[in-house]
Short mmCIF file of N, CA and C in Angstrom, two decimals:
data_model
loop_
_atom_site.label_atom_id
_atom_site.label_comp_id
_atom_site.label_asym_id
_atom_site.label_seq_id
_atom_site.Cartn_x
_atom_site.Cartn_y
_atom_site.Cartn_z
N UNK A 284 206.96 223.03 250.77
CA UNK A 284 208.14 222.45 250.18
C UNK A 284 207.78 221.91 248.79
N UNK A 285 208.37 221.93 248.35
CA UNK A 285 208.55 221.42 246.43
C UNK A 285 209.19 220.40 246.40
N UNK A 286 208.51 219.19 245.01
CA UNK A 286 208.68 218.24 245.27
C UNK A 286 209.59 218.64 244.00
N UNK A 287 210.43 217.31 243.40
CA UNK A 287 211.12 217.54 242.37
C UNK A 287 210.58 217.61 241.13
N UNK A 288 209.31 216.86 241.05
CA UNK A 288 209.05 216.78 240.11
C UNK A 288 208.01 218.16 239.65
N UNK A 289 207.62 219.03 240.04
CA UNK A 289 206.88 220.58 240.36
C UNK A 289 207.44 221.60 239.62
N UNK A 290 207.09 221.61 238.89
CA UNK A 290 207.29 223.02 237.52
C UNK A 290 206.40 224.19 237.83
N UNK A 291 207.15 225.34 237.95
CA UNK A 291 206.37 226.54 238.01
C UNK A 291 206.34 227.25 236.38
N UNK A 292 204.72 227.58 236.29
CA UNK A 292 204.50 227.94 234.81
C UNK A 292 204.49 229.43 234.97
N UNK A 293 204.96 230.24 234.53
CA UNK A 293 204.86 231.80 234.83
C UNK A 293 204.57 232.12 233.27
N UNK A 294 203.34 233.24 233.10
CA UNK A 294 203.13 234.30 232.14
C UNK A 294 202.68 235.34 232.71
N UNK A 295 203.28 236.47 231.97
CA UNK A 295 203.08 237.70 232.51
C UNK A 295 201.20 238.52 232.01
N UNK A 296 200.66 238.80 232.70
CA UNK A 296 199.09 239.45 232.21
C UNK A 296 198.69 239.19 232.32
N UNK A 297 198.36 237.62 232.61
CA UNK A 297 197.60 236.17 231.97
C UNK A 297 197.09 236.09 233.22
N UNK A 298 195.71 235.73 233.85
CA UNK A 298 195.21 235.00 234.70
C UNK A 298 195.47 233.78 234.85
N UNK A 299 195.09 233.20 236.46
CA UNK A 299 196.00 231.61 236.64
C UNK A 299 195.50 230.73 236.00
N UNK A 300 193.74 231.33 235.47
CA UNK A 300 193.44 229.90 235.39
C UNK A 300 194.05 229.77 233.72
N UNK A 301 193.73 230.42 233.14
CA UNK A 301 194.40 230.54 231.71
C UNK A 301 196.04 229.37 231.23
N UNK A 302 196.73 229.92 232.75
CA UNK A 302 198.21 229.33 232.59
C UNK A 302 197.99 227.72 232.97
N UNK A 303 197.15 227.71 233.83
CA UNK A 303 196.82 225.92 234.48
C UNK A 303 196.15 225.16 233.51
N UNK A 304 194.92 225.62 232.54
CA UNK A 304 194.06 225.33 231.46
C UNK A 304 194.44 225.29 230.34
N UNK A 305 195.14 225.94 230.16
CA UNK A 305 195.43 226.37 228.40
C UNK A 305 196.73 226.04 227.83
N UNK A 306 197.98 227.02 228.60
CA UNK A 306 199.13 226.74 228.31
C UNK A 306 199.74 225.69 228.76
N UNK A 307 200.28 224.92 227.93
CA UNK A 307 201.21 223.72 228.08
C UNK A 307 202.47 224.02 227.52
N UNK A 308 203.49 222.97 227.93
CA UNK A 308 205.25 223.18 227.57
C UNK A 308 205.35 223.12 226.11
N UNK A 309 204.49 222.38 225.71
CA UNK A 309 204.80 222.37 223.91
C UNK A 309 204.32 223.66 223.11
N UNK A 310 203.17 224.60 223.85
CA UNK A 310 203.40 225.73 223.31
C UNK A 310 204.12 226.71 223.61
N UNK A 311 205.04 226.43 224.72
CA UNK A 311 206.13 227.79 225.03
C UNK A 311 207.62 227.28 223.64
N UNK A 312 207.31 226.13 223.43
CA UNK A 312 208.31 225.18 222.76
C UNK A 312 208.22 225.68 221.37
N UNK A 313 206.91 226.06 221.02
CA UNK A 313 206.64 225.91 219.35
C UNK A 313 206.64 227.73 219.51
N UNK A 314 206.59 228.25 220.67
CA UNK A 314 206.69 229.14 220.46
C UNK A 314 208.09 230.37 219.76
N UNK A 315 209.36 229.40 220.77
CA UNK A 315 210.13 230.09 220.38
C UNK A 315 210.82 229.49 219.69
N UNK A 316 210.38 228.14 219.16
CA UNK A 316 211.04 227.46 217.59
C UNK A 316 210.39 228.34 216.53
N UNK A 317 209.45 229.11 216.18
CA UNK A 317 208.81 228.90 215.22
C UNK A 317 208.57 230.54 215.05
N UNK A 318 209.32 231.40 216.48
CA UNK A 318 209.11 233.08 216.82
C UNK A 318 207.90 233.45 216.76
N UNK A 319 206.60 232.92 216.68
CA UNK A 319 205.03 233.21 217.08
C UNK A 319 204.63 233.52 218.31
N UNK A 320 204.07 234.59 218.52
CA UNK A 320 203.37 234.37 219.85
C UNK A 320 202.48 234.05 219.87
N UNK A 321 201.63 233.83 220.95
CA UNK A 321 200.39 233.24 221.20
C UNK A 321 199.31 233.92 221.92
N UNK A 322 197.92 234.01 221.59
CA UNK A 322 197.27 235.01 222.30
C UNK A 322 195.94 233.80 223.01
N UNK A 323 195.81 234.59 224.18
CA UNK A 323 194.51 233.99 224.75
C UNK A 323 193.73 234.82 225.06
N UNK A 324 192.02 234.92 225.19
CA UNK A 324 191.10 235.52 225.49
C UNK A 324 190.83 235.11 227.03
N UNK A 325 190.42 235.85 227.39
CA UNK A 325 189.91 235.60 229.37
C UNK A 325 188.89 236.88 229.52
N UNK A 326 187.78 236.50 230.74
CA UNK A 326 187.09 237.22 230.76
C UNK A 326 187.44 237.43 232.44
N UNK A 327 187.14 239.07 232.37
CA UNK A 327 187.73 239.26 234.25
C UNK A 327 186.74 240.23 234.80
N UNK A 328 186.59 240.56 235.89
CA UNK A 328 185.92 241.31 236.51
C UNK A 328 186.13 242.50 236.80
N UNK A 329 186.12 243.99 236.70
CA UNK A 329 186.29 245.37 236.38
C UNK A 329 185.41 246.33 237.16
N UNK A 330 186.38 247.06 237.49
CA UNK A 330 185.78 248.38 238.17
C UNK A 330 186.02 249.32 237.73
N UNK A 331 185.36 250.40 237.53
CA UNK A 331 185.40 251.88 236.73
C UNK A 331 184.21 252.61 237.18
N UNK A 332 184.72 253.69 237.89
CA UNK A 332 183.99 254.58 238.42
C UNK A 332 182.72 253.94 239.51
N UNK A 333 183.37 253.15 240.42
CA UNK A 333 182.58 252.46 240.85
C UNK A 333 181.49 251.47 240.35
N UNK A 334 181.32 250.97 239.21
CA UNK A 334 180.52 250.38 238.89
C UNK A 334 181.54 248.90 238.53
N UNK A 335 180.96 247.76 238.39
CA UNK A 335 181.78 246.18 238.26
C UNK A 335 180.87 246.04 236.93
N UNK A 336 182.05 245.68 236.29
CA UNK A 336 181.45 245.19 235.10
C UNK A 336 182.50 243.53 234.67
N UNK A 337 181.98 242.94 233.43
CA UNK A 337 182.73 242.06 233.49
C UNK A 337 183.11 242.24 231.81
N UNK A 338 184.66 242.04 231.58
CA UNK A 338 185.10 242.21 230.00
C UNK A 338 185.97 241.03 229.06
N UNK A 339 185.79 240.85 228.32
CA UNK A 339 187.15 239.84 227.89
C UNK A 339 187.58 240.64 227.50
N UNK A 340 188.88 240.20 227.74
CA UNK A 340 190.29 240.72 227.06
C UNK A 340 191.15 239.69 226.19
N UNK A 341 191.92 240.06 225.93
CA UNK A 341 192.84 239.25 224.08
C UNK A 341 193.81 239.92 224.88
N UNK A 342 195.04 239.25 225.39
CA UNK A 342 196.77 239.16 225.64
C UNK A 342 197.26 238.47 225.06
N UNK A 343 198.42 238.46 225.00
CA UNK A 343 199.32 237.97 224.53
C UNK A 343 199.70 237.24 225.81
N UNK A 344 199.90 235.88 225.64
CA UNK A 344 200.23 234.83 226.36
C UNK A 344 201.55 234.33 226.77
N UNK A 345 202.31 234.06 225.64
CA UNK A 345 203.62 233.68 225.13
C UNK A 345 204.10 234.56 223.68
N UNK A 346 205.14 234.97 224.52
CA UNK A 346 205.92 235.52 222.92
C UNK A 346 207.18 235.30 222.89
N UNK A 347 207.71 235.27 221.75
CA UNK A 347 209.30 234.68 221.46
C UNK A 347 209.96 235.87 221.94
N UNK A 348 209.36 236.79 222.04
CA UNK A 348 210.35 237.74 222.64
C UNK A 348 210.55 238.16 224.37
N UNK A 349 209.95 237.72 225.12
CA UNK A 349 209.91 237.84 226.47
C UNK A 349 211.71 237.36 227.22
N UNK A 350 211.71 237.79 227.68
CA UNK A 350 213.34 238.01 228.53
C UNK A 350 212.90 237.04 229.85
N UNK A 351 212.32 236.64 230.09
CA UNK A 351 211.98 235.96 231.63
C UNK A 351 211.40 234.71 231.52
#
């Protein structure tokens, strides 16, 4: 059950910890005052051809243009 005070943070690509750590309300705020998006780096764990490797990646976090 959800309390009232419980905000769900949703970005699309983005790993959780990224959205729990990084993004806060004042940058979804400055985001679409100001039409910038925002990019974050994360490093994740990868499989290709059977082998695990580990990569950072650069997404896009927040953008003024997202519909959701």
């Amino acid at each position: 059950m959800l309390t009232p005070d419980y905000k769900k943070k949703i970005a699309k690509e983005v790993s959780k910890v990224v959205i729990q750590q990084k993004l806060r309300h004042n940058d979804c705020i400055q985001c679409l005052k100001e039409n910038k998006s925002i990019k974050e780096s994360m490093i994740i764990i990868k499989s290709e051809n059977h082998e695990i490797d580990t990569v950072k990646q650069n997404k896009t976090a927040l953008s003024s243009f997202d519909n959701k």
